[in-house]
PDB file of C-alpha atoms in Angstrom:
ATOM      1  CA  MET A   1     142.669-146.722 -29.725  1.00  0.00           C
ATOM      2  CA  ALA A   2     146.323-146.653 -29.400  1.00  0.00           C
ATOM      3  CA  LYS A   3     146.764-143.624 -31.825  1.00  0.00           C
ATOM      4  CA  ASN A   4     144.785-141.623 -29.270  1.00  0.00           C
ATOM      5  CA  SER A   5     146.173-143.148 -26.058  1.00  0.00           C
ATOM      6  CA  ASN A   6     149.616-141.782 -27.640  1.00  0.00           C
ATOM      7  CA  MET A   7     148.578-138.399 -27.912  1.00  0.00           C
ATOM      8  CA  ALA A   8     146.113-138.044 -25.087  1.00  0.00           C
ATOM      9  CA  PHE A   9     149.987-139.371 -23.319  1.00  0.00           C
ATOM     10  CA  PHE A  10     152.142-136.780 -25.000  1.00  0.00           C
ATOM     11  CA  VAL A  11     149.327-133.742 -25.118  1.00  0.00           C
ATOM     12  CA  ALA A  12     149.421-134.226 -20.602  1.00  0.00           C
ATOM     13  CA  MET A  13     153.390-133.686 -21.126  1.00  0.00           C
ATOM     14  CA  ALA A  14     153.271-131.475 -22.929  1.00  0.00           C
ATOM     15  CA  ALA A  15     151.172-128.984 -20.413  1.00  0.00           C
ATOM     16  CA  LEU A  16     153.485-130.670 -17.900  1.00  0.00           C
ATOM     17  CA  ALA A  17     156.682-128.759 -19.519  1.00  0.00           C
ATOM     18  CA  LEU A  18     154.334-125.715 -19.176  1.00  0.00           C
ATOM     19  CA  VAL A  19     153.217-126.256 -15.755  1.00  0.00           C
ATOM     20  CA  MET A  20     157.306-126.917 -14.488  1.00  0.00           C
ATOM     21  CA  ASN A  21     158.703-124.032 -16.796  1.00  0.00           C
ATOM     22  CA  SER A  22     156.282-121.482 -15.444  1.00  0.00           C
ATOM     23  CA  VAL A  23     156.601-122.155 -11.694  1.00  0.00           C
ATOM     24  CA  GLY A  24     160.403-123.738 -11.308  1.00  0.00           C
ATOM     25  CA  ALA A  25     162.033-121.934 -14.525  1.00  0.00           C
ATOM     26  CA  ALA A  26     165.209-119.860 -13.726  1.00  0.00           C
ATOM     27  CA  ASN A  27     166.636-116.498 -14.082  1.00  0.00           C
ATOM     28  CA  THR A  28     169.629-116.098 -15.502  1.00  0.00           C
ATOM     29  CA  TYR A  29     171.718-112.611 -14.682  1.00  0.00           C
ATOM     30  CA  GLU A  30     174.691-110.605 -16.644  1.00  0.00           C
ATOM     31  CA  VAL A  31     175.559-108.707 -13.198  1.00  0.00           C
ATOM     32  CA  GLY A  32     176.561-105.530 -13.665  1.00  0.00           C
ATOM     33  CA  GLY A  33     174.268-105.912 -16.751  1.00  0.00           C
ATOM     34  CA  GLU A  34     176.689-103.341 -19.660  1.00  0.00           C
ATOM     35  CA  LEU A  35     178.855-102.809 -17.866  1.00  0.00           C
ATOM     36  CA  GLY A  36     179.778-106.655 -17.130  1.00  0.00           C
ATOM     37  CA  TRP A  37     182.407-107.629 -13.963  1.00  0.00           C
ATOM     38  CA  THR A  38     184.670-105.027 -13.197  1.00  0.00           C
ATOM     39  CA  VAL A  39     186.057-102.551 -11.214  1.00  0.00           C
ATOM     40  CA  PRO A  40     182.807 -99.697 -11.660  1.00  0.00           C
ATOM     41  CA  PRO A  41     183.890 -96.044 -11.849  1.00  0.00           C
ATOM     42  CA  THR A  42     181.191 -95.211 -10.320  1.00  0.00           C
ATOM     43  CA  GLY A  43     178.481 -96.566  -7.270  1.00  0.00           C
ATOM     44  CA  THR A  44     178.698 -99.901  -6.095  1.00  0.00           C
ATOM     45  CA  TYR A  45     177.000-103.224  -7.621  1.00  0.00           C
ATOM     46  CA  ALA A  46     174.757-103.204  -4.229  1.00  0.00           C
ATOM     47  CA  ALA A  47     173.214-100.229  -6.981  1.00  0.00           C
ATOM     48  CA  TRP A  48     172.412-102.611  -9.700  1.00  0.00           C
ATOM     49  CA  ALA A  49     171.778-105.805  -7.429  1.00  0.00           C
ATOM     50  CA  SER A  50     168.981-104.066  -4.770  1.00  0.00           C
ATOM     51  CA  ASN A  51     166.055-104.547  -7.596  1.00  0.00           C
ATOM     52  CA  LYS A  52     166.373-107.885  -8.010  1.00  0.00           C
ATOM     53  CA  THR A  53     165.359-110.902  -5.885  1.00  0.00           C
ATOM     54  CA  PHE A  54     167.083-113.985  -6.054  1.00  0.00           C
ATOM     55  CA  THR A  55     165.791-117.484  -5.142  1.00  0.00           C
ATOM     56  CA  VAL A  56     167.365-120.736  -5.177  1.00  0.00           C
ATOM     57  CA  GLY A  57     168.062-121.845  -8.728  1.00  0.00           C
ATOM     58  CA  ASP A  58     168.767-118.929 -10.478  1.00  0.00           C
ATOM     59  CA  VAL A  59     172.522-118.050 -12.774  1.00  0.00           C
ATOM     60  CA  LEU A  60     174.829-115.563 -11.746  1.00  0.00           C
ATOM     61  CA  VAL A  61     176.672-114.241 -15.432  1.00  0.00           C
ATOM     62  CA  PHE A  62     179.574-112.693 -14.296  1.00  0.00           C
ATOM     63  CA  LYS A  63     181.577-111.240 -18.193  1.00  0.00           C
ATOM     64  CA  PHE A  64     184.970-110.947 -17.433  1.00  0.00           C
ATOM     65  CA  SER A  65     188.870-111.135 -19.466  1.00  0.00           C
ATOM     66  CA  THR A  66     190.370-114.190 -18.462  1.00  0.00           C
ATOM     67  CA  GLY A  67     194.212-113.571 -16.944  1.00  0.00           C
ATOM     68  CA  ASN A  68     192.541-109.720 -16.814  1.00  0.00           C
ATOM     69  CA  HIS A  69     189.725-110.299 -13.302  1.00  0.00           C
ATOM     70  CA  ASP A  70     188.539-113.470 -11.232  1.00  0.00           C
ATOM     71  CA  VAL A  71     185.389-114.342  -9.207  1.00  0.00           C
ATOM     72  CA  ALA A  72     185.430-115.798  -5.995  1.00  0.00           C
ATOM     73  CA  GLU A  73     182.320-116.525  -3.339  1.00  0.00           C
ATOM     74  CA  VAL A  74     183.900-115.897   0.184  1.00  0.00           C
ATOM     75  CA  THR A  75     182.368-115.819   3.900  1.00  0.00           C
ATOM     76  CA  LYS A  76     180.751-112.374   5.297  1.00  0.00           C
ATOM     77  CA  ALA A  77     184.344-111.475   7.153  1.00  0.00           C
ATOM     78  CA  SER A  78     186.158-112.083   3.397  1.00  0.00           C
ATOM     79  CA  TYR A  79     183.552-110.046   1.465  1.00  0.00           C
ATOM     80  CA  ASP A  80     184.019-106.711   4.442  1.00  0.00           C
ATOM     81  CA  SER A  81     187.636-107.680   4.800  1.00  0.00           C
ATOM     82  CA  CYS A  82     188.352-107.625   0.736  1.00  0.00           C
ATOM     83  CA  ASN A  83     190.229-110.740   1.489  1.00  0.00           C
ATOM     84  CA  ALA A  84     190.504-114.239  -0.339  1.00  0.00           C
ATOM     85  CA  ASN A  85     192.979-116.505   1.421  1.00  0.00           C
ATOM     86  CA  SER A  86     189.892-118.222   1.990  1.00  0.00           C
ATOM     87  CA  PRO A  87     187.120-118.939  -0.861  1.00  0.00           C
ATOM     88  CA  ILE A  88     184.705-120.878  -1.102  1.00  0.00           C
ATOM     89  CA  SER A  89     184.550-121.529  -4.764  1.00  0.00           C
ATOM     90  CA  MET A  90     186.543-120.282  -7.094  1.00  0.00           C
ATOM     91  CA  ALA A  91     186.806-119.210 -11.457  1.00  0.00           C
ATOM     92  CA  THR A  92     189.441-118.347 -12.828  1.00  0.00           C
ATOM     93  CA  ASN A  93     188.263-118.080 -16.960  1.00  0.00           C
ATOM     94  CA  GLY A  94     185.335-115.470 -17.899  1.00  0.00           C
ATOM     95  CA  PRO A  95     182.682-115.484 -18.439  1.00  0.00           C
ATOM     96  CA  ALA A  96     181.263-117.539 -15.158  1.00  0.00           C
ATOM     97  CA  ASN A  97     178.262-119.018 -14.344  1.00  0.00           C
ATOM     98  CA  LEU A  98     177.359-119.655 -11.323  1.00  0.00           C
ATOM     99  CA  THR A  99     174.316-121.495  -9.886  1.00  0.00           C
ATOM    100  CA  LEU A 100     172.548-119.954  -6.175  1.00  0.00           C
ATOM    101  CA  ASN A 101     171.731-123.199  -4.921  1.00  0.00           C
ATOM    102  CA  THR A 102     171.063-122.114  -1.460  1.00  0.00           C
ATOM    103  CA  SER A 103     169.478-119.262   0.071  1.00  0.00           C
ATOM    104  CA  GLY A 104     170.741-116.741   2.329  1.00  0.00           C
ATOM    105  CA  GLU A 105     173.265-114.285   1.966  1.00  0.00           C
ATOM    106  CA  HIS A 106     176.340-115.038  -0.950  1.00  0.00           C
ATOM    107  CA  TYR A 107     179.251-112.909  -1.013  1.00  0.00           C
ATOM    108  CA  TYR A 108     181.761-112.374  -3.995  1.00  0.00           C
ATOM    109  CA  ILE A 109     185.128-110.673  -4.776  1.00  0.00           C
ATOM    110  CA  CYS A 110     187.702-110.094  -7.390  1.00  0.00           C
ATOM    111  CA  THR A 111     190.668-111.274  -6.069  1.00  0.00           C
ATOM    112  CA  PHE A 112     193.253-108.855  -8.022  1.00  0.00           C
ATOM    113  CA  GLY A 113     195.038-106.378  -6.324  1.00  0.00           C
ATOM    114  CA  GLY A 114     193.230-103.511  -4.588  1.00  0.00           C
ATOM    115  CA  HIS A 115     189.930-104.459  -7.266  1.00  0.00           C
ATOM    116  CA  CYS A 116     187.770-105.455  -4.282  1.00  0.00           C
ATOM    117  CA  ILE A 117     188.947-102.316  -2.626  1.00  0.00           C
ATOM    118  CA  GLY A 118     187.540-100.097  -5.605  1.00  0.00           C
ATOM    119  CA  GLY A 119     184.662-101.391  -5.391  1.00  0.00           C
ATOM    120  CA  GLN A 120     184.674-105.227  -7.326  1.00  0.00           C
ATOM    121  CA  LYS A 121     181.969-107.146  -4.878  1.00  0.00           C
ATOM    122  CA  LEU A 122     178.455-108.236  -4.821  1.00  0.00           C
ATOM    123  CA  SER A 123     176.606-109.366  -1.965  1.00  0.00           C
ATOM    124  CA  ILE A 124     173.043-110.497  -3.000  1.00  0.00           C
ATOM    125  CA  ASN A 125     170.411-112.010  -0.580  1.00  0.00           C
ATOM    126  CA  VAL A 126     168.601-115.482  -2.492  1.00  0.00           C
ATOM    127  CA  THR A 127     165.335-116.711  -0.833  1.00  0.00           C
ATOM    128  CA  GLY A 128     163.770-120.274  -0.714  1.00  0.00           C
ATOM    129  CA  ASN A 129     162.507-121.615  -4.966  1.00  0.00           C
ATOM    130  CA  SER A 130     159.066-119.772  -5.696  1.00  0.00           C
ATOM    131  CA  SER A 131     157.677-122.689  -6.287  1.00  0.00           C
ATOM    132  CA  PRO A 132     153.252-122.355  -5.093  1.00  0.00           C
ATOM    133  CA  ALA A 133     152.956-124.068  -2.034  1.00  0.00           C
ATOM    134  CA  PRO A 134     150.289-127.950  -2.918  1.00  0.00           C
ATOM    135  CA  ALA A 135     147.189-127.416  -2.166  1.00  0.00           C
ATOM    136  CA  PRO A 136     145.450-128.829   0.818  1.00  0.00           C
ATOM    137  CA  ALA A 137     144.273-132.240   0.751  1.00  0.00           C
ATOM    138  CA  PRO A 138     140.451-132.240   1.057  1.00  0.00           C
ATOM    139  CA  SER A 139     139.181-133.078   3.849  1.00  0.00           C
ATOM    140  CA  THR A 140     138.178-137.067   4.501  1.00  0.00           C
ATOM    141  CA  SER A 141     136.946-136.077   8.130  1.00  0.00           C
ATOM    142  CA  SER A 142     134.169-139.158   9.099  1.00  0.00           C
ATOM    143  CA  PRO A 143     131.813-138.252  10.318  1.00  0.00           C
ATOM    144  CA  PRO A 144     131.422-138.947  15.120  1.00  0.00           C
ATOM    145  CA  PRO A 145     129.845-142.433  15.325  1.00  0.00           C
ATOM    146  CA  SER A 146     126.716-142.613  16.922  1.00  0.00           C
ATOM    147  CA  PRO A 147     126.957-143.728  20.560  1.00  0.00           C
ATOM    148  CA  SER A 148     126.766-147.201  20.352  1.00  0.00           C
ATOM    149  CA  PRO A 149     123.827-148.615  23.620  1.00  0.00           C
ATOM    150  CA  SER A 150     125.067-149.033  26.216  1.00  0.00           C
ATOM    151  CA  PRO A 151     124.488-152.679  27.295  1.00  0.00           C
ATOM    152  CA  PRO A 152     120.785-153.298  30.038  1.00  0.00           C
ATOM    153  CA  ALA A 153     122.712-154.342  33.863  1.00  0.00           C
ATOM    154  CA  ALA A 154     122.996-157.885  34.823  1.00  0.00           C
ATOM    155  CA  VAL A 155     120.814-158.843  37.534  1.00  0.00           C
ATOM    156  CA  PRO A 156     122.941-160.795  39.909  1.00  0.00           C
ATOM    157  CA  ALA A 157     121.940-164.512  40.066  1.00  0.00           C
ATOM    158  CA  PRO A 158     120.917-165.162  43.613  1.00  0.00           C
ATOM    159  CA  ALA A 159     122.650-167.037  46.110  1.00  0.00           C
ATOM    160  CA  PRO A 160     122.263-171.200  46.183  1.00  0.00           C
ATOM    161  CA  SER A 161     121.638-171.133  49.363  1.00  0.00           C
ATOM    162  CA  THR A 162     123.500-172.545  51.907  1.00  0.00           C
ATOM    163  CA  SER A 163     121.080-173.083  55.203  1.00  0.00           C
ATOM    164  CA  SER A 164     121.739-176.539  57.069  1.00  0.00           C
ATOM    165  CA  PRO A 165     118.497-178.725  57.086  1.00  0.00           C
ATOM    166  CA  PRO A 166     117.970-179.129  60.805  1.00  0.00           C
ATOM    167  CA  PRO A 167     119.024-181.269  62.721  1.00  0.00           C
ATOM    168  CA  PRO A 168     117.114-184.669  63.111  1.00  0.00           C
ATOM    169  CA  PRO A 169     115.813-185.013  66.509  1.00  0.00           C
ATOM    170  CA  ALA A 170     117.715-186.354  69.575  1.00  0.00           C
ATOM    171  CA  ALA A 171     117.215-190.814  70.340  1.00  0.00           C
ATOM    172  CA  VAL A 172     114.773-190.300  73.916  1.00  0.00           C
ATOM    173  CA  PRO A 173     117.370-193.111  75.798  1.00  0.00           C
ATOM    174  CA  ALA A 174     114.900-195.944  76.549  1.00  0.00           C
ATOM    175  CA  PRO A 175     114.236-195.979  80.401  1.00  0.00           C
ATOM    176  CA  GLY A 176     116.478-197.629  82.137  1.00  0.00           C
ATOM    177  CA  PRO A 177     115.138-201.067  84.389  1.00  0.00           C
ATOM    178  CA  SER A 178     113.571-200.195  87.350  1.00  0.00           C
ATOM    179  CA  THR A 179     115.945-200.659  90.697  1.00  0.00           C
ATOM    180  CA  SER A 180     113.184-200.049  92.856  1.00  0.00           C
ATOM    181  CA  THR A 181     113.985-201.748  96.489  1.00  0.00           C
ATOM    182  CA  THR A 182     111.663-204.404  98.421  1.00  0.00           C
ATOM    183  CA  PRO A 183     110.436-202.931 101.135  1.00  0.00           C
ATOM    184  CA  GLY A 184     112.384-203.955 104.260  1.00  0.00           C
ATOM    185  CA  SER A 185     115.248-204.347 102.234  1.00  0.00           C
ATOM    186  CA  GLY A 186     117.368-200.986 103.332  1.00  0.00           C
ATOM    187  CA  ALA A 187     117.026-198.424 106.359  1.00  0.00           C
ATOM    188  CA  SER A 188     116.564-195.205 105.278  1.00  0.00           C
ATOM    189  CA  PRO A 189     119.360-192.253 106.158  1.00  0.00           C
ATOM    190  CA  PRO A 190     119.442-190.049 109.379  1.00  0.00           C
ATOM    191  CA  SER A 191     118.648-186.929 109.086  1.00  0.00           C
ATOM    192  CA  GLY A 192     121.234-184.276 108.036  1.00  0.00           C
ATOM    193  CA  ASN A 193     119.707-181.901 110.729  1.00  0.00           C
ATOM    194  CA  PRO A 194     121.984-182.472 113.681  1.00  0.00           C
ATOM    195  CA  SER A 195     120.711-179.451 115.342  1.00  0.00           C
ATOM    196  CA  SER A 196     117.500-181.372 116.392  1.00  0.00           C
ATOM    197  CA  PRO A 197     117.994-184.396 118.848  1.00  0.00           C
ATOM    198  CA  THR A 198     117.050-187.399 117.960  1.00  0.00           C
ATOM    199  CA  THR A 199     113.932-188.708 119.986  1.00  0.00           C
ATOM    200  CA  PRO A 200     113.780-192.924 120.591  1.00  0.00           C
ATOM    201  CA  SER A 201     110.727-193.925 119.152  1.00  0.00           C
ATOM    202  CA  SER A 202     108.897-196.359 121.197  1.00  0.00           C
ATOM    203  CA  PRO A 203     109.194-199.765 120.140  1.00  0.00           C
ATOM    204  CA  PRO A 204     106.484-200.869 118.656  1.00  0.00           C
ATOM    205  CA  PRO A 205     103.837-203.279 120.833  1.00  0.00           C
ATOM    206  CA  GLU A 206     105.267-206.972 120.156  1.00  0.00           C
ATOM    207  CA  GLY A 207     102.800-208.654 117.998  1.00  0.00           C
ATOM    208  CA  SER A 208     102.251-206.538 115.757  1.00  0.00           C
ATOM    209  CA  ALA A 209     103.912-206.316 112.788  1.00  0.00           C
ATOM    210  CA  SER A 210     103.284-207.909 109.784  1.00  0.00           C
ATOM    211  CA  PRO A 211     105.055-210.885 108.646  1.00  0.00           C
ATOM    212  CA  PRO A 212     106.665-210.807 104.811  1.00  0.00           C
ATOM    213  CA  PRO A 213     104.917-211.876 101.973  1.00  0.00           C
ATOM    214  CA  PRO A 214     105.320-216.161 101.711  1.00  0.00           C
ATOM    215  CA  PRO A 215     107.938-216.922  98.342  1.00  0.00           C
ATOM    216  CA  PRO A 216     105.779-217.871  95.030  1.00  0.00           C
ATOM    217  CA  SER A 217     105.260-221.419  95.428  1.00  0.00           C
ATOM    218  CA  ALA A 218     105.511-223.675  92.808  1.00  0.00           C
ATOM    219  CA  ALA A 219     102.454-224.558  92.094  1.00  0.00           C
ATOM    220  CA  THR A 220     102.225-221.605  90.522  1.00  0.00           C
ATOM    221  CA  SER A 221     105.457-221.804  88.843  1.00  0.00           C
ATOM    222  CA  LEU A 222     104.024-225.207  87.271  1.00  0.00           C
ATOM    223  CA  ARG A 223     100.518-223.691  86.081  1.00  0.00           C
ATOM    224  CA  VAL A 224     102.513-220.869  84.703  1.00  0.00           C
ATOM    225  CA  ALA A 225     103.855-224.043  82.475  1.00  0.00           C
ATOM    226  CA  GLY A 226     101.602-225.877  81.638  1.00  0.00           C
ATOM    227  CA  LEU A 227      99.412-223.179  79.836  1.00  0.00           C
ATOM    228  CA  SER A 228     102.430-222.008  77.519  1.00  0.00           C
ATOM    229  CA  ALA A 229     103.069-226.042  76.692  1.00  0.00           C
ATOM    230  CA  THR A 230      99.508-226.198  75.856  1.00  0.00           C
ATOM    231  CA  PHE A 231      99.038-222.771  73.952  1.00  0.00           C
ATOM    232  CA  LEU A 232     102.149-224.215  71.354  1.00  0.00           C
ATOM    233  CA  PHE A 233     101.167-227.400  71.531  1.00  0.00           C
ATOM    234  CA  ILE A 234      97.782-225.591  69.807  1.00  0.00           C
ATOM    235  CA  ALA A 235      99.463-223.390  67.874  1.00  0.00           C
ATOM    236  CA  LEU A 236     101.700-226.262  65.966  1.00  0.00           C
ATOM    237  CA  ALA A 237      98.435-227.937  65.209  1.00  0.00           C
ATOM    238  CA  LEU A 238      97.105-225.075  62.967  1.00  0.00           C
ATOM    239  CA  LEU A 239     100.104-224.605  61.104  1.00  0.00           C
ATOM    240  CA  PHE A 240     100.326-229.150  59.799  1.00  0.00           C
TER     241      PHE A 240
END
């Protein structure tokens, strides 16, 4: 079983290597073809580069004799004026292999006197990596959630009754003792009408006025006291 696992692992690695080679394999270009890197007798290197596509990772091979030529990467301004005073990079030994590490415009010249003006210069455009973009991941969007039922509206509880009990009836005051005066104890107030003259009344005939009633006799008081004592004795006899 372990042997089968090892075989499967090696097969997978080999397949991966093939895929990587087929997708991201770098190309190698010999600048100028059979002519190599020199002062061209006719034309320029622009004709050689016109039918080629350069990508990041490709390699340029400049074939030249050491001491007779060199290759310098320069800016566009230096390329146009054939100025080699401030090169980006320099290779003096041939052949020189230069790897294209960045995309965009790249400019190369030979710094030997008169070679750049004679046409020993190269300008190329480098594009990004040609590896295919990864396939988009499958959509894993979840279905929209079902709407949850809204809870029933809460019925408000009745507020507690705050009505106060009816007040107790007001106490009726006990009648006070009678203050009626005995006849003849006081004189009636005079009439308040001053406009009508008072007519003097004729004096009552002599002997017509009745005398006031005599005070209660002492015999009556003794009789009441005797009755009370009799009832008291009867009550005491019943109790004992």
